[in-house]
Short mmCIF file of C-alpha atoms in Angstrom, two decimals:
data_model
loop_
_atom_site.label_atom_id
_atom_site.label_comp_id
_atom_site.label_asym_id
_atom_site.label_seq_id
_atom_site.Cartn_x
_atom_site.Cartn_y
_atom_site.Cartn_z
CA MET A 1 0.00 0.00 0.00
CA LEU A 2 2.87 2.35 0.84
CA ASP A 3 4.29 1.69 -2.64
CA ARG A 4 1.43 3.77 -4.03
CA ILE A 5 2.08 6.72 -1.73
CA ARG A 6 4.77 9.27 -2.48
CA ILE A 7 7.66 9.47 -0.04
CA SER A 8 7.01 13.16 0.58
CA SER A 9 3.37 12.32 1.29
CA ARG A 10 4.45 9.59 3.72
CA ILE A 11 6.79 11.98 5.52
CA ASN A 12 4.16 14.72 5.59
CA GLY A 13 1.55 12.23 6.80
CA GLY A 14 3.83 10.91 9.54
CA PHE A 15 4.71 14.45 10.56
CA GLY A 16 1.02 15.32 10.56
CA VAL A 17 0.22 12.35 12.82
CA VAL A 18 3.00 13.38 15.23
CA VAL A 19 1.79 16.99 15.19
CA ALA A 20 -1.78 15.79 15.81
CA LEU A 21 -0.57 13.74 18.77
CA LEU A 22 1.37 16.72 20.11
CA LEU A 23 -1.69 18.93 19.67
CA GLY A 24 -3.78 16.31 21.47
CA LEU A 25 -1.21 16.23 24.25
CA ALA A 26 -1.27 20.03 24.43
CA ALA A 27 -5.08 20.01 24.53
CA LEU A 28 -5.03 17.37 27.24
CA THR A 29 -2.50 19.37 29.24
CA TRP A 30 -4.52 22.55 28.79
CA THR A 31 -7.72 20.77 29.85
CA ALA A 32 -5.99 19.29 32.87
CA SER A 33 -4.47 22.67 33.73
CA SER A 34 -7.85 24.33 33.37
CA GLY A 35 -9.41 21.68 35.59
CA LEU A 36 -6.67 22.14 38.16
CA GLY A 37 -7.11 25.90 37.87
CA GLY A 38 -10.83 25.49 38.55
CA LEU A 39 -10.11 23.24 41.52
CA PHE A 40 -7.53 25.70 42.83
CA SER A 41 -9.93 28.63 42.39
CA THR A 42 -12.68 26.69 44.18
CA TYR A 43 -10.22 25.72 46.90
CA GLN A 44 -9.17 29.36 47.37
CA ASN A 45 -12.82 30.39 47.56
CA GLU A 46 -13.41 27.66 50.15
CA VAL A 47 -10.44 28.95 52.16
CA ARG A 48 -11.83 32.48 52.05
CA LEU A 49 -15.24 31.14 53.02
CA VAL A 50 -13.74 29.38 56.04
CA GLU A 51 -11.89 32.57 56.96
CA ARG A 52 -15.10 34.61 56.74
CA ALA A 53 -16.98 31.98 58.72
CA ASN A 54 -14.26 32.08 61.36
CA ASP A 55 -14.54 35.88 61.39
CA LEU A 56 -18.29 35.48 61.89
CA ARG A 57 -17.71 33.03 64.74
CA ASN A 58 -15.25 35.42 66.39
CA ALA A 59 -17.69 38.29 65.88
CA MET A 60 -20.37 36.12 67.50
CA ARG A 61 -18.12 35.56 70.49
CA LEU A 62 -17.51 39.29 70.74
CA THR A 63 -21.26 39.83 70.55
CA GLN A 64 -21.77 37.30 73.35
CA PHE A 65 -19.21 39.17 75.41
CA ALA A 66 -21.09 42.40 74.67
CA VAL A 67 -24.34 40.74 75.77
CA ALA A 68 -22.66 39.53 78.96
CA ASP A 69 -21.30 43.02 79.61
CA PHE A 70 -24.76 44.46 79.01
CA ARG A 71 -26.25 41.95 81.42
CA ALA A 72 -23.70 42.85 84.05
CA ASP A 73 -24.00 46.58 83.53
CA PRO A 74 -26.92 47.50 81.31
CA GLY A 75 -25.90 51.09 80.73
CA GLU A 76 -25.33 53.31 77.72
CA PRO A 77 -21.70 52.23 77.11
CA SER A 78 -22.54 48.54 77.17
CA ALA A 79 -25.64 49.14 75.03
CA ALA A 80 -23.56 51.01 72.43
CA GLN A 81 -21.00 48.21 72.49
CA LEU A 82 -23.79 45.68 71.93
CA ASP A 83 -25.16 47.67 68.97
CA GLN A 84 -21.69 47.82 67.41
CA ALA A 85 -21.20 44.09 67.88
CA LEU A 86 -24.58 43.33 66.29
CA GLY A 87 -23.74 45.55 63.29
CA GLY A 88 -20.42 43.74 62.74
CA LEU A 89 -22.23 40.43 62.96
CA GLY A 90 -24.60 41.38 60.14
CA ALA A 91 -21.77 42.66 57.93
CA ARG A 92 -19.83 39.41 58.29
CA ALA A 93 -22.91 37.36 57.49
CA ALA A 94 -23.37 39.38 54.28
CA ALA A 95 -19.69 38.74 53.41
CA LEU A 96 -20.37 35.01 53.64
CA ARG A 97 -23.16 35.30 51.10
CA ASP A 98 -20.78 36.80 48.52
CA LEU A 99 -18.45 33.78 48.75
CA ALA A 100 -21.01 30.96 48.72
CA ASN A 101 -21.00 29.14 45.37
CA ARG A 102 -22.22 25.60 45.83
CA ASP A 103 -25.86 24.90 46.61
CA THR A 104 -25.05 23.45 50.02
CA GLU A 105 -22.98 26.51 50.86
CA VAL A 106 -25.70 28.88 49.67
CA ALA A 107 -28.28 27.04 51.78
CA ALA A 108 -25.98 27.01 54.82
CA VAL A 109 -25.21 30.72 54.46
CA ALA A 110 -28.93 31.48 54.09
CA GLU A 111 -29.60 29.60 57.34
CA ILE A 112 -26.76 31.48 59.02
CA GLU A 113 -28.17 34.81 57.82
CA GLN A 114 -31.57 33.85 59.20
CA ALA A 115 -29.94 32.84 62.48
CA VAL A 116 -28.02 36.14 62.60
CA ALA A 117 -31.20 38.09 61.89
CA ARG A 118 -33.06 36.16 64.61
CA PHE A 119 -30.22 36.61 67.08
CA THR A 120 -30.08 40.34 66.29
CA ALA A 121 -33.84 40.68 66.80
CA LEU A 122 -33.67 38.73 70.07
CA ALA A 123 -30.69 40.79 71.23
CA ASN A 124 -32.53 44.03 70.49
CA GLY A 125 -35.63 42.72 72.24
CA TYR A 126 -33.51 41.57 75.16
CA ARG A 127 -31.89 44.97 75.37
CA GLU A 128 -35.26 46.70 75.39
CA VAL A 129 -36.75 44.46 78.07
CA THR A 130 -33.55 44.68 80.11
CA GLU A 131 -33.57 48.46 79.90
CA THR A 132 -37.21 48.38 81.06
CA THR A 133 -36.33 46.02 83.89
CA VAL A 134 -33.37 48.15 84.91
CA ALA A 135 -35.49 51.27 84.88
CA ARG A 136 -38.17 49.56 86.98
CA THR A 137 -35.70 48.08 89.45
CA SER A 138 -33.91 51.41 89.75
CA GLU A 139 -37.20 53.12 90.45
CA LEU A 140 -38.11 50.33 92.84
CA THR A 141 -34.85 50.75 94.71
CA GLN A 142 -35.38 54.47 95.03
CA LEU A 143 -38.92 53.96 96.27
CA GLY A 144 -37.79 51.31 98.74
CA ILE A 145 -35.09 53.52 100.23
CA GLU A 146 -37.30 56.56 100.31
CA HIS A 147 -40.35 54.95 101.93
CA ARG A 148 -38.35 52.87 104.41
CA ARG A 149 -36.81 56.13 105.50
CA GLY A 150 -40.37 57.54 105.84
CA ILE A 151 -41.34 54.59 108.08
CA GLY A 152 -38.15 55.17 110.06
CA ALA A 153 -38.98 58.85 110.45
CA LEU A 154 -42.46 57.87 111.71
CA ARG A 155 -40.88 55.51 114.23
CA SER A 156 -38.48 58.21 115.43
CA ALA A 157 -41.32 60.72 115.82
CA LEU A 158 -43.37 58.23 117.81
CA GLU A 159 -40.40 57.38 120.02
CA GLU A 160 -39.72 61.05 120.69
CA ARG A 161 -43.17 61.61 122.07
CA GLY A 162 -43.16 58.34 123.98
CA ALA A 163 -45.72 56.35 121.96
CA MET A 164 -43.64 53.24 122.29
CA ASP A 165 -46.32 50.79 121.20
CA LEU A 166 -46.92 52.71 118.02
CA ALA A 167 -43.21 53.18 117.59
CA TYR A 168 -42.77 49.40 117.93
CA ASP A 169 -45.43 48.80 115.26
CA ALA A 170 -43.61 51.30 113.05
CA LEU A 171 -40.36 49.37 113.71
CA ARG A 172 -42.07 46.10 112.86
CA ALA A 173 -43.41 47.73 109.66
CA SER A 174 -39.87 48.94 108.79
CA ASP A 175 -38.35 45.49 109.41
CA ALA A 176 -41.06 43.73 107.42
CA PHE A 177 -40.60 46.22 104.58
CA LEU A 178 -36.85 45.55 104.69
CA VAL A 179 -37.50 41.82 104.40
CA THR A 180 -39.81 42.55 101.49
CA ARG A 181 -37.12 44.54 99.74
CA VAL A 182 -34.48 41.90 100.36
CA ARG A 183 -36.61 39.14 98.90
CA ILE A 184 -37.56 41.28 95.91
CA ASP A 185 -33.89 42.22 95.38
CA ARG A 186 -32.92 38.57 95.49
CA PHE A 187 -35.52 37.87 92.83
CA PHE A 188 -34.08 40.57 90.61
CA ALA A 189 -30.63 39.23 91.40
CA GLY A 190 -31.60 36.03 89.63
CA TRP A 191 -33.49 34.01 92.16
CA PRO A 192 -36.57 32.08 91.02
CA ALA A 193 -39.94 33.83 90.72
CA GLU A 194 -41.08 32.07 93.88
CA GLU A 195 -38.66 34.25 95.81
CA PHE A 196 -40.63 37.29 94.69
CA ASP A 197 -43.80 35.61 95.88
CA THR A 198 -42.30 35.12 99.35
CA ALA A 199 -42.13 38.92 99.64
CA THR A 200 -45.92 39.10 99.80
CA ALA A 201 -46.16 38.04 103.45
CA PRO A 202 -43.68 40.58 104.83
CA PHE A 203 -45.23 43.23 102.61
CA GLU A 204 -48.64 42.45 104.13
CA GLN A 205 -47.06 42.55 107.57
CA THR A 206 -45.73 46.00 106.74
CA ALA A 207 -49.18 47.15 105.67
CA ALA A 208 -50.82 45.63 108.78
CA ALA A 209 -48.30 47.27 111.09
CA LEU A 210 -48.90 50.65 109.45
CA ASP A 211 -52.66 50.07 109.78
CA ARG A 212 -52.20 49.53 113.50
CA VAL A 213 -50.18 52.70 113.74
CA SER A 214 -52.90 54.59 111.87
CA ARG A 215 -55.47 53.50 114.41
CA GLY A 216 -53.46 54.95 117.27
CA GLY A 217 -53.48 58.54 118.40
CA LEU A 218 -51.18 60.38 116.04
CA MET A 219 -50.10 63.90 115.75
CA PRO A 220 -50.88 65.67 112.50
CA GLU A 221 -47.23 65.58 111.47
CA GLU A 222 -47.06 61.89 112.29
CA ARG A 223 -50.23 61.19 110.37
CA ALA A 224 -48.81 63.02 107.34
CA ILE A 225 -45.65 60.90 107.55
CA LEU A 226 -47.79 57.76 107.89
CA SER A 227 -49.91 58.74 104.93
CA GLY A 228 -46.81 59.25 102.80
CA ALA A 229 -45.40 55.92 103.96
CA ARG A 230 -48.58 54.03 103.20
CA SER A 231 -48.95 55.57 99.72
CA GLY A 232 -45.23 54.97 99.15
CA ILE A 233 -45.37 51.25 99.91
CA ALA A 234 -48.44 51.00 97.69
CA SER A 235 -46.47 52.69 94.88
CA PHE A 236 -43.54 50.39 95.73
CA LEU A 237 -45.78 47.36 95.34
CA GLU A 238 -47.11 48.60 92.01
CA THR A 239 -43.59 49.31 90.72
CA ALA A 240 -42.37 45.96 92.05
CA MET A 241 -45.09 44.12 90.15
CA ALA A 242 -44.24 45.99 86.95
CA ALA A 243 -40.55 45.28 87.49
CA ARG A 244 -41.40 41.65 88.20
CA ASP A 245 -43.26 41.35 84.90
CA ALA A 246 -40.33 42.95 83.08
CA GLU A 247 -37.88 40.60 84.81
CA LEU A 248 -40.02 37.59 84.00
CA ALA A 249 -40.04 38.73 80.36
CA ARG A 250 -36.26 39.35 80.40
CA ARG A 251 -35.34 35.96 81.71
CA PRO A 252 -36.82 33.85 78.85
CA ALA A 253 -35.57 36.47 76.42
CA SER A 254 -32.09 35.96 77.83
CA MET A 255 -32.41 32.19 77.60
CA GLU A 256 -33.77 32.43 74.07
CA LEU A 257 -30.94 34.78 73.17
CA ASP A 258 -28.40 32.33 74.57
CA ALA A 259 -30.04 29.49 72.66
CA ALA A 260 -30.02 31.57 69.46
CA ALA A 261 -26.35 32.38 70.02
CA THR A 262 -25.56 28.70 70.53
CA ALA A 263 -27.55 27.75 67.43
CA LEU A 264 -25.80 30.43 65.39
CA VAL A 265 -22.36 29.32 66.52
CA THR A 266 -23.34 25.70 65.85
CA ARG A 267 -24.49 26.55 62.33
CA VAL A 268 -21.33 28.51 61.63
CA GLU A 269 -19.14 25.71 62.95
CA ALA A 270 -21.17 23.12 61.01
CA MET A 271 -20.72 25.12 57.82
CA MET A 272 -17.01 25.49 58.56
CA ALA A 273 -16.77 21.74 59.08
CA LYS A 274 -18.54 21.09 55.76
CA VAL A 275 -16.34 23.61 53.96
CA ILE A 276 -13.21 22.10 55.51
CA GLU A 277 -14.48 18.68 54.50
CA GLY A 278 -15.03 20.08 51.01
CA GLN A 279 -11.49 21.43 51.08
CA ALA A 280 -10.21 17.97 51.91
CA ALA A 281 -12.29 16.58 49.05
CA LEU A 282 -10.91 19.26 46.74
CA GLU A 283 -7.38 18.44 47.85
CA ALA A 284 -8.03 14.76 47.18
CA ALA A 285 -9.61 15.60 43.81
CA GLY A 286 -6.66 17.85 42.99
CA ASP A 287 -4.19 15.12 43.91
CA THR A 288 -6.17 12.62 41.86
CA ARG A 289 -6.39 15.06 38.94
CA VAL A 290 -2.65 15.74 39.11
CA ALA A 291 -1.85 12.02 39.29
CA THR A 292 -4.26 11.26 36.45
CA THR A 293 -2.90 14.13 34.38
CA GLN A 294 0.66 13.01 34.97
CA THR A 295 -0.18 9.42 34.10
CA THR A 296 -2.16 10.41 31.02
CA THR A 297 0.51 12.87 29.89
CA VAL A 298 3.25 10.29 30.28
CA ALA A 299 1.14 7.63 28.54
CA VAL A 300 0.23 9.93 25.64
CA SER A 301 3.83 11.14 25.38
CA VAL A 302 5.14 7.57 25.30
CA ALA A 303 2.43 6.60 22.79
CA ALA A 304 3.30 9.61 20.63
CA LEU A 305 7.00 8.75 20.82
CA VAL A 306 6.39 5.08 20.03
CA LEU A 307 4.01 5.96 17.19
CA ALA A 308 6.49 8.51 15.82
CA MET A 309 9.27 5.92 15.99
CA LEU A 310 6.99 3.34 14.36
CA ILE A 311 6.03 5.76 11.60
CA ALA A 312 9.69 6.68 11.09
CA TRP A 313 10.62 2.99 11.03
CA VAL A 314 7.88 2.10 8.55
CA ILE A 315 8.69 5.04 6.28
CA GLY A 316 12.43 4.45 6.60
CA ARG A 317 12.03 0.74 5.95
CA SER A 318 9.88 1.31 2.91
CA VAL A 319 12.20 4.02 1.56
CA ALA A 320 15.29 1.96 2.40
CA GLY A 321 13.79 -1.10 0.73
CA SER A 322 12.93 0.83 -2.41
CA ALA A 323 16.25 2.68 -2.40
CA GLY A 324 18.11 -0.60 -1.77
CA GLY A 325 16.40 -2.21 -4.72
CA MET A 326 17.25 0.83 -6.81
CA ALA A 327 20.90 0.67 -5.69
CA ARG A 328 21.09 -3.04 -6.57
CA SER A 329 19.62 -2.37 -9.98
CA ILE A 330 22.16 0.41 -10.60
CA SER A 331 24.99 -1.89 -9.46
CA ARG A 332 23.82 -4.65 -11.82
CA ILE A 333 23.65 -2.21 -14.71
CA ALA A 334 27.07 -0.83 -13.77
CA ASP A 335 28.40 -4.41 -13.75
CA GLY A 336 27.02 -4.93 -17.22
CA ASP A 337 23.89 -6.91 -16.33
CA LEU A 338 21.37 -5.43 -18.72
CA GLU A 339 19.03 -8.42 -18.80
CA THR A 340 17.57 -8.24 -15.27
CA PRO A 341 14.61 -5.80 -15.21
CA VAL A 342 14.69 -2.89 -12.76
CA GLY A 343 12.37 -3.51 -9.80
CA GLY A 344 9.86 -0.98 -8.45
CA THR A 345 8.77 0.48 -11.78
CA ASP A 346 5.13 0.04 -10.74
CA HIS A 347 5.57 2.18 -7.63
CA LYS A 348 3.83 5.56 -7.55
CA THR A 349 6.60 7.12 -5.49
CA GLU A 350 9.74 9.07 -6.34
CA ILE A 351 11.60 5.76 -6.26
CA GLY A 352 9.16 4.49 -8.88
CA VAL A 353 9.93 7.51 -11.08
CA MET A 354 13.66 6.82 -10.70
CA ALA A 355 13.10 3.11 -11.36
CA ARG A 356 11.16 3.82 -14.54
CA SER A 357 13.86 6.25 -15.69
CA LEU A 358 16.53 3.66 -14.89
CA GLU A 359 14.53 1.01 -16.75
CA VAL A 360 14.42 3.29 -19.80
CA LEU A 361 18.17 3.79 -19.46
CA ARG A 362 18.65 0.00 -19.14
CA GLU A 363 16.55 -0.64 -22.22
CA ASN A 364 18.49 1.99 -24.14
CA ALA A 365 21.79 0.53 -22.97
CA ARG A 366 20.55 -2.94 -23.80
CA ALA A 367 19.52 -1.80 -27.27
CA ALA A 368 22.88 -0.08 -27.69
CA GLU A 369 24.66 -3.23 -26.53
CA LYS A 370 22.67 -5.35 -28.95
CA GLU A 371 23.42 -2.91 -31.72
CA ARG A 372 27.10 -2.93 -30.74
CA ALA A 373 27.10 -6.73 -30.67
CA ALA A 374 25.34 -6.83 -34.01
CA ARG A 375 27.86 -4.39 -35.43
CA ALA A 376 30.73 -6.36 -33.93
CA GLU A 377 29.34 -9.57 -35.41
CA SER A 378 28.77 -7.82 -38.71
CA GLU A 379 32.30 -6.43 -38.57
CA GLU A 380 33.64 -9.88 -37.74
CA ARG A 381 31.70 -11.43 -40.60
CA ARG A 382 32.89 -8.71 -42.95
CA ALA A 383 36.43 -9.23 -41.71
CA GLU A 384 36.05 -12.94 -42.39
CA PHE A 385 34.56 -12.05 -45.76
CA PHE A 386 37.46 -9.81 -46.67
CA ASP A 387 39.93 -12.39 -45.40
CA GLN A 388 38.28 -14.91 -47.67
CA LEU A 389 38.24 -12.32 -50.42
CA GLY A 390 41.95 -11.75 -49.93
CA ARG A 391 42.68 -15.46 -50.05
CA ASN A 392 40.52 -15.84 -53.13
CA LEU A 393 42.29 -12.93 -54.82
CA ALA A 394 45.63 -14.50 -53.97
CA ASP A 395 44.37 -17.83 -55.30
CA LEU A 396 43.11 -16.06 -58.37
CA ALA A 397 46.45 -14.40 -58.81
CA SER A 398 48.10 -17.80 -58.48
CA GLY A 399 46.04 -19.07 -61.33
CA GLY A 400 43.06 -20.47 -59.54
CA LEU A 401 40.68 -19.25 -62.12
CA ALA A 402 37.95 -21.59 -60.90
CA THR A 403 37.78 -19.93 -57.48
CA ARG A 404 34.41 -18.40 -56.82
CA MET A 405 32.65 -16.73 -53.80
CA GLN A 406 29.07 -17.67 -52.89
CA ARG A 407 26.71 -15.27 -51.07
CA ALA A 408 25.30 -18.14 -49.02
CA ASP A 409 28.74 -18.76 -47.49
CA HIS A 410 28.67 -15.33 -45.82
CA PRO A 411 25.41 -14.87 -43.87
CA GLY A 412 25.00 -11.64 -41.91
CA VAL A 413 27.15 -9.61 -44.33
CA ASP A 414 25.51 -6.48 -45.71
CA GLU A 415 24.38 -6.25 -49.29
CA VAL A 416 27.03 -3.73 -50.30
CA THR A 417 29.77 -6.08 -49.17
CA LEU A 418 28.09 -9.11 -50.74
CA ARG A 419 28.26 -7.35 -54.10
CA LEU A 420 32.01 -7.95 -53.90
CA CYS A 421 31.19 -11.66 -54.33
CA ASP A 422 29.58 -10.84 -57.65
CA ASP A 423 32.47 -8.54 -58.58
CA PHE A 424 35.02 -11.22 -57.62
CA ASN A 425 33.15 -13.85 -59.53
CA ALA A 426 32.97 -11.49 -62.52
CA LEU A 427 36.69 -10.83 -62.15
CA GLY A 428 37.40 -14.57 -62.06
CA GLN A 429 35.22 -15.08 -65.06
CA SER A 430 37.01 -12.25 -66.84
CA PHE A 431 40.38 -13.75 -65.97
CA SER A 432 39.19 -17.13 -67.23
CA THR A 433 37.94 -15.59 -70.42
CA LEU A 434 41.12 -13.57 -70.82
CA ILE A 435 43.34 -16.59 -70.24
CA ALA A 436 41.24 -18.62 -72.61
CA GLN A 437 41.52 -15.89 -75.19
CA ALA A 438 45.24 -15.64 -74.55
CA GLN A 439 45.60 -19.37 -74.93
CA SER A 440 43.51 -19.21 -78.07
CA SER A 441 45.65 -16.36 -79.35
CA ALA A 442 48.85 -18.27 -78.58
CA THR A 443 47.49 -21.30 -80.38
CA SER A 444 46.62 -19.09 -83.27
CA VAL A 445 50.14 -17.62 -83.25
CA ARG A 446 51.70 -21.07 -83.24
CA GLU A 447 49.44 -22.16 -86.02
CA THR A 448 50.18 -18.99 -87.89
CA ALA A 449 53.91 -19.41 -87.44
CA ALA A 450 53.61 -22.93 -88.74
CA GLN A 451 51.71 -21.79 -91.67
CA LEU A 452 54.28 -19.05 -92.39
CA ALA A 453 56.57 -21.63 -93.46
CA GLN A 454 54.05 -23.01 -95.85
CA GLY A 455 53.60 -19.98 -97.70
CA SER A 456 54.50 -16.46 -97.84
CA GLY A 457 51.29 -15.80 -99.57
CA GLU A 458 49.50 -16.44 -96.62
CA MET A 459 52.02 -14.37 -94.60
CA SER A 460 50.41 -11.13 -95.04
CA HIS A 461 47.06 -12.61 -94.36
CA ARG A 462 48.44 -14.34 -91.31
CA ALA A 463 50.16 -11.19 -90.27
CA GLU A 464 46.95 -9.31 -90.42
CA THR A 465 45.24 -12.11 -88.54
CA GLN A 466 48.05 -12.08 -86.00
CA ALA A 467 47.76 -8.36 -85.69
CA ALA A 468 44.06 -8.66 -85.15
CA THR A 469 44.64 -11.36 -82.58
CA LEU A 470 47.24 -9.27 -80.83
CA GLU A 471 44.86 -6.37 -80.96
CA GLN A 472 42.17 -8.53 -79.34
CA SER A 473 44.69 -9.70 -76.77
CA ALA A 474 45.60 -6.14 -76.02
CA ALA A 475 41.93 -5.30 -75.66
CA ALA A 476 41.45 -8.29 -73.34
CA LEU A 477 44.45 -7.23 -71.31
CA ASP A 478 42.98 -3.71 -71.10
CA GLU A 479 39.68 -5.20 -69.96
CA MET A 480 41.47 -7.38 -67.38
CA THR A 481 43.38 -4.34 -66.17
CA ALA A 482 40.10 -2.47 -65.78
CA SER A 483 38.60 -5.43 -63.91
CA VAL A 484 41.61 -5.60 -61.58
CA LYS A 485 41.37 -1.87 -61.01
CA SER A 486 37.65 -2.19 -60.31
CA ALA A 487 38.36 -5.04 -57.87
CA ALA A 488 40.99 -2.87 -56.19
CA ASP A 489 38.48 -0.02 -55.94
CA LYS A 490 35.92 -2.43 -54.44
CA ALA A 491 38.53 -3.65 -51.95
CA SER A 492 39.32 -0.03 -51.02
CA GLU A 493 35.61 0.67 -50.55
CA ALA A 494 35.30 -2.46 -48.42
CA ASP A 495 38.26 -1.38 -46.31
CA GLY A 496 36.65 2.05 -45.85
CA ALA A 497 33.39 0.38 -44.87
CA VAL A 498 35.27 -1.78 -42.35
CA GLY A 499 36.85 1.38 -40.88
CA THR A 500 33.44 3.02 -40.67
CA VAL A 501 32.01 -0.03 -38.90
CA ARG A 502 34.95 -0.05 -36.47
CA ARG A 503 34.45 3.65 -35.69
CA GLU A 504 30.71 3.11 -35.14
CA ALA A 505 31.51 0.19 -32.81
CA ASP A 506 33.95 2.40 -30.90
CA ASP A 507 31.28 5.12 -30.66
CA SER A 508 28.74 2.56 -29.37
CA ARG A 509 31.24 1.29 -26.79
CA ALA A 510 31.85 4.90 -25.63
CA VAL A 511 28.08 5.51 -25.35
CA VAL A 512 27.63 2.35 -23.25
CA ALA A 513 30.58 3.29 -21.04
CA ALA A 514 29.17 6.81 -20.52
CA THR A 515 25.74 5.34 -19.71
CA VAL A 516 27.20 2.96 -17.13
CA ALA A 517 29.23 5.81 -15.62
CA ALA A 518 26.09 7.97 -15.39
CA MET A 519 24.19 5.16 -13.63
CA GLY A 520 27.09 4.60 -11.19
#
């Protein structure tokens, strides 16, 4: 199949495959890097989310400290500190919302925001009810001090004028009122609500003692003091009940606030735990992605290298095989083997083009060699012909007038040369005729000489006959001379033809040698 694909196309195809593999490796690396970048970005966002959640948890602790400070000293400074802490809490909750990406995180942050809003509302409500309680208890304290002093003033006035029984009732009223205040103060100090209820009995004792004093004989000033004391303890009771209601409202508000704070901290810590767990999962995913990317990159790189080496080996082997066959063909032609066909002429590659060109060169060299061989054979046959011609001429010169040359005895000799056979045969025939005529003339001369003796009469006639015979002999000799000259001219032409054939053979040999040198 590769024999029908050009070498340049094979190289370009192999290079294209390697480039495609490298591009695939680059795409894989880019995809892996992008995935790792996404994981790293998500991991960084998770880290920031944990940091913001930790800030929110710390802000919650500061808010709890502010609540505790407000509980301990519910004044303007602690209230302002609580407001500031609540504002920071809301800002940090909003910062969490900007970082939440995953659905679970968004849901968790929404729950945290709801918890922050609830805690803020409870804290504000707790502050309001605490401020009311503080105002009531402060008023209650003032009333208690003021009206116990009024009862004490009544007792002192009664003692000064000697109304000891009334003074004792006033003392009992003052002591009972003190017990009432102590029990109420303990309730506001955090004791159960039942402690407030235990203040009812001493309060009633205070009222009963003052009633007994009012039934005694009192001076106008003493009655005025008693009236103020009785209205004061009534106002004290009313204020105490209002303060009690406020305290009873503050206590569950405080507990609810503490529960909301605990729930908020729990939610924040739960979200932090989930985010940290997600960070661990991201770290594991990142490690897995890195390991997978490394393994895949190495595998693809090795595969690309092996494939590139395989492609190079296949292309090199095919090219080397074709080039080796071409080299062997050139060597055979250089060694003179023109009979073995050149292999690879059917290939569609550059080697095939070279093979076809070399095959044309081989055929041309083969044709030239055949022509040279034919010329050499023809030259050899002509040389043999001329050797035979020379021998025949020598034989003819020696008197072998019967010597003849037959065309059939010299196959492969060209027509021009074969005409020399006819010329030689004609020359032999002419020599035979000439010799016969000469012999006939000699016979005639002898006969004439014999007859001269017989008669002089016939002398003149014989002389004329002899002259005619001599004239014929001279003409025959002239004809023989012309034939010999013609034969010599034919021999010269044959020698020139032999020289021409030799030169053509030399030219053919030079062409073959140049062809072999070009192929080498």
